[in-house]
Short mmCIF file of C-alpha atoms and ligand atoms in Angstrom, two decimals:
data_model
loop_
_atom_site.label_atom_id
_atom_site.label_comp_id
_atom_site.label_asym_id
_atom_site.label_seq_id
_atom_site.Cartn_x
_atom_site.Cartn_y
_atom_site.Cartn_z
CA UNK U 1 66.61 -34.03 0.05
CA UNK U 2 67.17 -31.43 2.74
CA UNK U 3 66.61 -28.47 2.24
CA UNK U 4 69.72 -26.82 2.79
CA UNK U 5 71.42 -29.35 -0.01
CA UNK U 6 68.87 -28.47 -2.16
CA UNK U 7 69.66 -24.61 -1.70
CA UNK U 8 73.40 -25.48 -2.02
CA UNK U 9 72.55 -27.17 -5.36
CA UNK U 10 70.89 -24.44 -6.78
CA UNK U 11 73.11 -21.75 -5.90
CA UNK U 12 76.02 -23.33 -7.08
CA UNK U 13 74.10 -24.13 -10.69
CA UNK U 14 73.15 -20.44 -11.02
CA UNK U 15 76.77 -18.31 -10.27
CA UNK U 16 79.37 -21.07 -11.37
CA UNK U 17 78.69 -20.42 -15.14
CA UNK U 18 77.44 -16.73 -14.28
CA UNK U 19 81.47 -16.43 -12.97
CA UNK U 20 82.72 -18.50 -15.10
CA UNK U 21 81.29 -16.24 -18.39
CA UNK U 22 81.92 -12.93 -16.47
CA UNK U 23 84.20 -13.90 -14.14
CA UNK U 24 86.30 -10.92 -12.53
CA UNK U 25 89.16 -12.84 -11.62
CA UNK U 26 90.75 -15.64 -13.12
CA UNK U 27 90.95 -18.31 -10.49
CA UNK U 28 89.81 -21.52 -9.78
CA UNK U 29 85.88 -23.10 -9.18
CA UNK U 30 87.73 -25.37 -6.37
CA UNK U 31 89.60 -21.96 -4.89
CA UNK U 32 92.17 -22.28 -2.19
CA UNK U 33 89.74 -22.48 0.94
CA UNK U 34 86.73 -23.44 -1.71
CA UNK U 35 86.10 -27.10 1.19
CA UNK U 36 86.26 -24.36 4.77
CA UNK U 37 83.64 -22.00 3.08
CA UNK U 38 81.96 -24.89 1.80
CA UNK U 39 81.88 -25.91 4.94
CA UNK U 40 80.06 -23.28 6.63
CA UNK U 41 77.03 -23.08 4.34
CA UNK U 42 76.37 -25.67 6.23
CA UNK U 43 76.98 -25.12 10.16
CA UNK U 44 75.88 -22.13 8.97
CA UNK U 45 72.42 -23.40 7.80
CA UNK U 46 71.88 -23.77 11.20
CA UNK U 47 73.37 -21.27 13.21
CA UNK U 48 70.71 -19.40 11.38
CA UNK U 49 67.83 -21.22 12.52
CA UNK U 50 69.42 -20.79 15.98
CA UNK U 51 70.07 -17.49 15.17
CA UNK U 52 66.23 -16.40 14.41
CA UNK U 53 65.03 -18.60 17.50
CA UNK U 54 66.83 -16.45 19.75
CA UNK U 55 64.86 -13.14 18.45
CA UNK U 56 61.56 -14.55 19.10
CA UNK U 57 62.61 -16.26 22.14
CA UNK U 58 63.56 -13.24 23.20
CA UNK U 59 60.93 -10.40 22.16
CA UNK U 60 57.95 -13.72 23.20
CA UNK U 61 59.86 -12.76 27.04
CA UNK U 62 59.84 -8.61 26.86
CA UNK U 63 55.86 -8.38 25.49
CA UNK U 64 56.02 -5.23 27.49
CA UNK U 65 58.66 -3.47 25.42
CA UNK U 66 56.27 -4.74 22.03
CA UNK U 67 54.02 -1.68 20.65
CA UNK U 68 50.62 -3.11 19.19
CA UNK U 69 49.45 -0.13 17.41
CA UNK U 70 52.85 0.28 16.12
CA UNK U 71 52.84 -3.62 14.71
CA UNK U 72 49.36 -3.43 13.04
CA UNK U 73 49.85 0.32 11.32
CA UNK U 74 53.25 -1.24 10.22
CA UNK U 75 51.26 -4.86 9.27
CA UNK U 76 48.39 -3.22 7.35
CA UNK U 77 51.45 -1.71 4.72
CA UNK U 78 51.19 -3.24 1.44
CA UNK U 79 53.96 -5.84 0.95
CA UNK U 80 56.71 -3.91 -1.58
CA UNK U 81 56.56 -0.54 1.17
CA UNK U 82 57.03 -3.05 3.93
CA UNK U 83 59.87 -4.52 2.20
CA UNK U 84 62.04 -1.23 1.47
CA UNK U 85 61.33 -0.44 5.09
CA UNK U 86 63.04 -3.52 5.61
CA UNK U 87 65.92 -2.87 4.24
CA UNK U 88 66.48 0.39 5.71
CA UNK U 89 65.97 -0.16 8.77
CA UNK U 90 68.02 -3.53 8.98
CA UNK U 91 70.99 -2.36 6.63
CA UNK U 92 71.51 0.46 9.61
CA UNK U 93 71.61 -1.61 12.21
CA UNK U 94 73.71 -3.93 10.20
CA UNK U 95 75.65 -1.00 9.40
CA UNK U 96 76.61 0.06 12.66
CA UNK U 97 76.95 -3.66 13.93
CA UNK U 98 79.49 -3.83 10.85
CA UNK U 99 81.38 -0.35 12.66
CA UNK U 100 81.55 -1.88 15.67
CA UNK U 101 82.68 -5.69 14.18
CA UNK U 102 86.12 -3.23 12.60
CA UNK U 103 86.55 -1.61 15.70
CA UNK U 104 86.09 -3.53 18.68
CA UNK U 105 89.33 -4.74 18.79
CA UNK U 106 88.06 -8.23 21.01
CA UNK U 107 84.74 -8.33 17.69
CA UNK U 108 87.21 -8.06 15.41
CA UNK U 109 89.12 -11.11 16.17
CA UNK U 110 86.02 -12.98 15.09
CA UNK U 111 85.24 -10.36 11.89
CA UNK U 112 89.01 -10.88 10.59
CA UNK U 113 87.87 -14.95 9.55
CA UNK U 114 85.48 -13.34 7.15
CA UNK U 115 87.95 -11.05 6.05
CA UNK U 116 90.73 -14.00 5.69
CA UNK U 117 89.25 -14.75 1.67
CA UNK U 118 91.64 -13.92 -0.68
CA UNK U 119 89.48 -15.16 -3.55
CA UNK U 120 85.97 -14.36 -4.07
CA UNK U 121 83.45 -15.81 -5.24
CA UNK U 122 80.19 -16.32 -4.87
CA UNK U 123 80.61 -19.20 -1.79
CA UNK U 124 82.87 -16.63 -0.04
CA UNK U 125 79.58 -14.69 1.55
CA UNK U 126 79.08 -17.61 4.12
CA UNK U 127 82.89 -17.79 5.76
CA UNK U 128 81.69 -16.00 8.62
CA UNK U 129 82.28 -17.40 12.44
CA UNK U 130 79.80 -18.06 14.68
CA UNK U 131 79.42 -16.13 16.70
CA UNK U 132 79.87 -12.53 14.76
CA UNK U 133 77.01 -14.81 12.30
CA UNK U 134 74.37 -14.55 15.67
CA UNK U 135 76.06 -11.31 16.51
CA UNK U 136 74.95 -9.34 13.12
CA UNK U 137 71.12 -11.85 12.82
CA UNK U 138 70.31 -10.26 16.21
CA UNK U 139 71.11 -6.30 15.10
CA UNK U 140 69.51 -6.65 12.14
CA UNK U 141 66.37 -9.39 13.27
CA UNK U 142 65.41 -7.48 16.25
CA UNK U 143 64.68 -4.57 15.07
CA UNK U 144 62.87 -6.42 12.21
CA UNK U 145 60.46 -9.06 14.43
CA UNK U 146 60.31 -5.60 17.35
CA UNK U 147 58.63 -3.16 14.59
CA UNK U 148 56.04 -6.38 13.84
CA UNK U 149 56.34 -6.89 9.69
CA UNK U 150 54.28 -9.39 8.00
CA UNK U 151 55.58 -13.07 6.63
CA UNK U 152 54.94 -12.86 4.19
CA UNK U 153 57.37 -9.08 3.79
CA UNK U 154 59.43 -11.19 6.21
CA UNK U 155 60.11 -13.99 3.90
CA UNK U 156 60.12 -11.63 0.25
CA UNK U 157 62.93 -9.40 2.50
CA UNK U 158 64.91 -12.78 4.26
CA UNK U 159 64.97 -13.82 -0.13
CA UNK U 160 66.21 -10.34 -1.19
CA UNK U 161 69.58 -10.30 1.30
CA UNK U 162 70.63 -13.87 0.91
CA UNK U 163 69.93 -13.74 -2.55
CA UNK U 164 72.09 -10.46 -2.53
CA UNK U 165 74.80 -11.29 -0.13
CA UNK U 166 75.78 -14.21 -2.48
CA UNK U 167 75.81 -12.02 -5.20
CA UNK U 168 78.12 -9.54 -3.38
CA UNK U 169 80.67 -11.35 -3.05
CA UNK U 170 80.68 -13.20 -6.64
CA UNK U 171 83.52 -13.11 -8.87
CA UNK U 172 81.99 -10.87 -11.44
CA UNK U 173 82.46 -7.99 -13.39
CA UNK U 174 79.12 -7.33 -13.98
CA UNK U 175 78.56 -3.10 -14.05
CA UNK U 176 74.46 -2.36 -12.35
CA UNK U 177 74.62 0.98 -13.71
CA UNK U 178 72.96 3.84 -11.84
CA UNK U 179 71.42 0.51 -9.67
CA UNK U 180 74.66 0.13 -7.56
CA UNK U 181 73.84 3.51 -5.41
CA UNK U 182 70.60 1.68 -4.55
CA UNK U 183 71.39 -2.16 -4.61
CA UNK U 184 74.72 -3.58 -3.37
CA UNK U 185 76.89 -4.71 -6.21
CA UNK U 186 80.15 -6.84 -6.45
CA UNK U 187 81.98 -3.82 -7.58
CA UNK U 188 80.22 -2.08 -4.05
CA UNK U 189 81.68 -5.11 -1.47
CA UNK U 190 85.35 -6.20 -3.20
CA UNK U 191 86.45 -2.83 -1.93
CA UNK U 192 85.63 -3.66 1.88
CA UNK U 193 88.06 -6.62 0.91
CA UNK U 194 90.44 -5.03 -0.69
CA UNK U 195 94.29 -5.83 0.79
CA UNK U 196 95.54 -3.08 0.56
CA UNK U 197 95.47 -0.71 4.06
CA UNK U 198 95.00 2.87 2.08
CA UNK U 199 91.14 1.37 1.45
CA UNK U 200 90.42 -0.36 4.93
CA UNK U 201 87.24 0.59 7.44
CA UNK U 202 85.10 1.21 3.05
CA UNK U 203 81.19 0.57 2.63
CA UNK U 204 80.29 -1.21 5.49
CA UNK U 205 76.75 -1.55 4.30
CA UNK U 206 75.44 -4.95 3.05
CA UNK U 207 72.11 -3.97 0.98
CA UNK U 208 72.10 0.23 0.61
CA UNK U 209 75.57 2.00 -0.47
CA UNK U 210 73.76 5.47 -0.27
CA UNK U 211 74.29 4.62 3.30
CA UNK U 212 77.71 4.90 3.25
CA UNK U 213 77.55 7.54 1.47
CA UNK U 214 76.05 9.71 4.21
CA UNK U 215 78.65 8.35 5.90
CA UNK U 216 80.96 9.39 4.50
CA UNK U 217 82.76 5.95 4.06
CA UNK U 218 82.42 4.93 0.34
CA UNK U 219 85.26 3.92 -1.91
CA UNK U 220 82.88 2.62 -5.27
CA UNK U 221 85.51 3.51 -8.56
CA UNK U 222 83.76 3.46 -11.86
CA UNK U 223 86.87 1.77 -13.22
CA UNK U 224 88.85 -0.19 -10.73
CA UNK U 225 88.34 -2.92 -8.67
CA UNK U 226 90.99 -4.35 -6.53
CA UNK U 227 93.44 -6.93 -7.35
CA UNK U 228 94.23 -8.86 -3.80
CA UNK U 229 91.97 -9.27 -0.97
CA UNK U 230 92.67 -10.46 2.62
CA UNK U 231 94.18 -9.64 5.70
CA UNK U 232 97.58 -9.07 7.84
CA UNK U 233 96.00 -11.16 10.59
CA UNK U 234 98.24 -14.75 9.82
CA UNK U 235 95.02 -16.50 9.80
CA UNK U 236 94.45 -20.78 9.97
CA UNK U 237 92.99 -21.70 6.12
CA UNK U 238 91.02 -24.87 7.91
CA UNK U 239 87.75 -24.55 9.28
CA UNK U 240 88.05 -25.53 12.85
CA UNK U 241 91.25 -23.31 13.05
CA UNK U 242 88.81 -20.21 12.50
CA UNK U 243 86.68 -21.15 14.87
CA UNK U 244 89.07 -21.66 17.51
CA UNK U 245 91.10 -18.23 16.27
CA UNK U 246 89.84 -16.08 18.36
CA UNK U 247 90.13 -17.65 21.68
CA UNK U 248 93.40 -18.86 20.98
CA UNK U 249 93.56 -15.20 19.64
CA UNK U 250 93.05 -13.92 23.17
CA UNK U 251 93.97 -16.49 25.34
CA UNK U 252 97.73 -16.01 23.20
CA UNK U 253 97.48 -12.57 24.00
CA UNK U 254 96.10 -12.49 27.84
CA UNK U 255 99.10 -14.25 28.07
CA UNK U 256 102.01 -12.12 27.07
CA UNK U 257 100.59 -9.31 29.13
CA UNK U 258 99.53 -11.13 32.17
CA UNK U 259 103.39 -13.40 31.69
CA UNK U 260 101.14 -16.88 32.94
CA UNK U 261 103.60 -19.17 30.76
CA UNK U 262 100.36 -20.50 29.32
CA UNK U 263 103.03 -20.98 26.25
CA UNK U 264 105.65 -22.77 27.95
CA UNK U 265 103.13 -25.31 31.35
CA UNK U 266 99.79 -25.07 28.84
CA UNK U 267 100.29 -25.57 25.89
CA UNK U 268 97.24 -27.71 24.91
CA UNK U 269 94.60 -24.96 27.25
CA UNK U 270 93.18 -22.81 24.34
CA UNK U 271 92.93 -25.83 22.30
CA UNK U 272 90.25 -27.06 25.13
CA UNK U 273 88.40 -23.48 26.20
CA UNK U 274 88.38 -23.18 22.25
CA UNK U 275 87.01 -27.15 21.69
CA UNK U 276 84.48 -26.78 25.10
CA UNK U 277 82.66 -23.48 23.80
CA UNK U 278 82.15 -24.68 20.16
CA UNK U 279 81.05 -27.70 21.82
CA UNK U 280 78.94 -25.70 24.25
CA UNK U 281 77.56 -24.10 21.32
CA UNK U 282 77.03 -26.54 19.19
CA UNK U 283 74.95 -28.26 21.95
CA UNK U 284 73.42 -25.53 22.63
CA UNK U 285 72.32 -24.52 18.99
CA UNK U 286 70.66 -28.44 18.56
CA UNK U 287 68.85 -28.11 21.14
CA UNK U 288 67.00 -24.51 20.37
CA UNK U 289 66.45 -26.14 17.45
CA UNK U 290 64.68 -28.84 18.82
CA UNK U 291 62.99 -26.09 21.21
CA UNK U 292 64.70 -27.82 24.31
CA UNK U 293 66.43 -26.62 27.57
CA UNK U 294 69.64 -28.62 27.37
CA UNK U 295 69.06 -30.85 30.32
CA UNK U 296 65.48 -31.53 28.53
CA UNK U 297 67.96 -32.31 25.15
CA UNK U 298 70.47 -34.14 26.35
CA UNK U 299 67.74 -36.36 28.09
CA UNK U 300 65.77 -36.61 24.80
CA UNK U 301 69.05 -38.96 23.55
CA UNK U 302 68.03 -41.60 25.66
CA UNK U 303 64.29 -41.43 25.18
CA UNK U 304 62.79 -43.61 21.58
CA UNK U 305 61.42 -41.14 19.75
CA UNK U 306 59.33 -41.34 16.95
CA UNK U 307 58.88 -38.97 13.82
CA UNK U 308 54.85 -38.15 12.10
CA UNK U 309 56.81 -39.89 8.67
CA UNK U 310 57.22 -43.03 11.06
CA UNK U 311 53.91 -42.65 13.06
CA UNK U 312 52.72 -42.82 10.07
CA UNK U 313 54.36 -45.54 8.17
CA UNK U 314 53.03 -47.65 10.93
CA UNK U 315 56.45 -48.44 13.11
CA UNK U 316 56.07 -48.12 16.43
CA UNK U 317 51.94 -49.87 16.41
CA UNK U 318 49.50 -50.25 18.00
CA UNK U 319 50.21 -46.70 19.55
CA UNK U 320 48.30 -44.32 22.20
CA UNK U 321 48.35 -40.82 21.78
CA UNK U 322 48.66 -38.74 24.86
CA UNK U 323 48.62 -35.01 24.40
CA UNK U 324 51.08 -33.59 28.01
CA UNK U 325 50.25 -30.03 26.74
CA UNK U 326 47.77 -27.41 28.78
CA UNK U 327 43.55 -28.16 28.93
CA UNK U 328 43.99 -24.71 27.18
CA UNK U 329 45.97 -25.65 24.24
CA UNK U 330 44.14 -29.70 24.20
CA UNK U 331 41.13 -27.12 23.99
CA UNK U 332 42.36 -25.25 20.46
CA UNK U 333 43.56 -27.98 18.84
CA UNK U 334 44.32 -31.68 19.42
CA UNK U 335 45.11 -34.87 17.37
CA UNK U 336 42.60 -36.94 16.48
CA UNK U 337 40.98 -38.16 19.72
CA UNK U 338 44.29 -38.03 21.60
CA UNK U 339 43.42 -38.34 25.48
CA UNK U 340 45.40 -35.77 27.45
CA UNK U 341 47.33 -35.66 30.82
CA UNK U 342 49.03 -32.62 30.73
CA UNK U 343 52.75 -32.90 31.73
CA UNK U 344 52.27 -30.37 35.30
CA UNK U 345 49.83 -33.75 36.24
CA UNK U 346 52.73 -36.14 35.71
CA UNK U 347 55.21 -34.69 37.43
CA UNK U 348 52.90 -34.40 40.62
CA UNK U 349 52.23 -38.25 39.93
CA UNK U 350 48.18 -38.54 39.04
CA UNK U 351 49.35 -38.22 36.02
CA UNK U 352 51.15 -40.97 35.86
CA UNK U 353 48.13 -43.12 37.29
CA UNK U 354 46.23 -42.10 34.45
CA UNK U 355 48.82 -42.67 31.58
CA UNK U 356 49.10 -46.75 33.56
CA UNK U 357 44.94 -46.53 33.82
CA UNK U 358 44.40 -45.70 29.54
CA UNK U 359 47.19 -48.52 28.62
CA UNK U 360 45.28 -50.75 30.99
CA UNK U 361 41.71 -50.26 29.25
CA UNK U 362 43.54 -51.62 25.95
CA UNK U 363 45.53 -54.92 27.95
CA UNK U 364 41.81 -55.28 29.51
CA UNK U 365 40.44 -55.93 26.10
CA UNK U 366 42.95 -58.29 25.52
CA UNK U 367 45.13 -56.69 22.70
CA UNK U 368 48.45 -56.76 22.24
CA UNK U 369 50.61 -53.67 24.45
CA UNK U 370 50.43 -50.68 22.66
CA UNK U 371 53.29 -48.30 23.09
CA UNK U 372 52.70 -44.56 24.93
CA UNK U 373 53.54 -41.58 21.91
CA UNK U 374 53.67 -39.11 24.05
CA UNK U 375 52.90 -35.28 22.52
CA UNK U 376 53.28 -32.03 23.12
CA UNK U 377 53.45 -28.88 20.58
CA UNK U 378 57.15 -29.50 19.46
CA UNK U 379 58.58 -31.82 21.84
CA UNK U 380 60.16 -31.01 24.91
CA UNK U 381 57.49 -31.66 27.79
CA UNK U 382 57.18 -34.82 26.24
CA UNK U 383 60.42 -35.71 26.77
CA UNK U 384 59.67 -34.88 30.42
CA UNK U 385 56.90 -36.85 30.71
CA UNK U 386 59.11 -39.25 29.01
CA UNK U 387 62.00 -39.37 32.00
CA UNK U 388 58.33 -39.17 34.44
CA UNK U 389 56.90 -41.88 33.06
CA UNK U 390 59.83 -44.31 32.18
CA UNK U 391 59.29 -46.02 35.77
CA UNK U 392 56.79 -47.57 34.91
CA UNK U 393 56.87 -50.48 32.71
CA UNK U 394 54.63 -48.51 29.97
CA UNK U 395 56.67 -48.53 26.39
CA UNK U 396 56.71 -45.38 25.69
CA UNK U 397 57.92 -42.74 22.72
CA UNK U 398 58.22 -39.41 21.84
CA UNK U 399 56.39 -37.27 19.30
CA UNK U 400 59.83 -35.74 17.39
CA UNK U 401 58.85 -31.97 16.56
CA UNK U 402 54.66 -32.76 18.62
CA UNK U 403 51.88 -31.24 17.13
CA UNK U 404 53.78 -28.86 15.08
CA UNK U 405 54.75 -31.10 13.13
CA UNK U 406 51.93 -33.43 12.72
CA UNK U 407 50.30 -30.12 11.49
CA UNK U 408 52.11 -29.15 8.91
CA UNK U 409 52.02 -32.60 7.19
CA UNK U 410 48.32 -33.63 8.26
CA UNK U 411 45.59 -31.27 8.25
CA UNK U 412 42.66 -30.93 11.46
CA UNK U 413 40.73 -33.11 8.73
CA UNK U 414 42.43 -36.08 7.86
CA UNK U 415 44.01 -37.46 11.42
CA UNK U 416 40.60 -39.35 11.80
CA UNK U 417 41.46 -41.37 8.59
CA UNK U 418 45.28 -41.00 9.33
CA UNK U 419 45.69 -42.76 12.37
CA UNK U 420 42.41 -44.75 12.58
CA UNK U 421 45.25 -47.85 10.77
CA UNK U 422 47.71 -47.56 13.59
CA UNK U 423 46.36 -46.96 17.11
CA UNK U 424 44.22 -48.43 19.38
CA UNK U 425 40.70 -47.56 19.86
CA UNK U 426 40.43 -46.36 23.24
CA UNK U 427 37.11 -47.22 25.62
CA UNK U 428 34.33 -44.13 25.67
CA UNK U 429 35.30 -43.74 29.50
CA UNK U 430 38.56 -43.10 28.28
CA UNK U 431 38.38 -40.56 25.49
CA UNK U 432 35.60 -38.62 27.34
CA UNK U 433 37.97 -37.58 30.73
ZN1 ZN P 501 84.01 -6.30 7.08
ZN1 ZN P 502 81.97 -9.60 3.07
#
């Protein structure tokens, strides 16, 4: 079962009974907007993965700005201390980003989508415009990655902050006593969603209510809770309408200001622009998740790919695995005895001859033509090599997820045992190249 479906079922099993037993407002489980928010849950999962990748890639390109000494000091602390520090640092960053979302008018158009919720429950937490999700995730994660918290501390922090995000939106009336100052609760965050204009722009933190106390934006009365949630903007109820909303609104405002007459003559323009930006951003997200640039990702649709599981099950058997990474990466680890033909050599032309020679060494011995399975670290370079080799008449495929996906499933010492039934062994002369 995919991870995201498992997550949805686990959260439903936790929050559905809690919201029945300790319900704050009397409302249906499948309340207005439930299907829209369920759609956000599944799409948001992939946007979250893309956001994490954007942060990691950005920092890997700015190694000069990293401070290895500080990073090793932080990583040497106990996990519990790193976890507490991560909460304070990321919530400070979120507080600033969240205030900007409220105070900068064009950012508010994106954030208004989250505030359009009129029935609070755990699922309402995920109604966040993809642009806002990327923006706040980058603001929160960048300092944590930069400071070098360990993977373990980061995992505990990520689990805790996700749990808190669902809890603070939940339709529950549980009180948390003095803990309410250190842990964000429904009592704290529900007021942030109040429809009453008197209580707008309060409670910007999402984990530490103390930050709002410090900056004078706290509103957390002990005995009452809001009775109406939402915003005065009229925001569409469906997923697509909400995704397009900030763009359509911006174009309408420009139209009014510049008197372009878009309404009369170019009515479909905002929809076309909105849909194109969704298509481009989805393509970018999918390409990033697959560790490829956009042209390579598009090329991969036309290329025969094989997953680690399919390869193990004998799909495309017999195969020859060829590593297209650099000699340095090959020296560190490789799949079994697979030969190396770096992408750079394939692009220069002589690598193509090497691959053909490898394939010929098998055919010579009267065996059926094997499939050449190209692999790299994650898939990007093997698709490029595939494109270059397409003009030969070799049977080709690339390994989806590359050696990274292979190593997640197969420890190095089991390579030989797993590869024996599916690969063609190469003559000694080829292996030693
Ligand atoms: Zn807000
Ligand atoms: Zn909220």
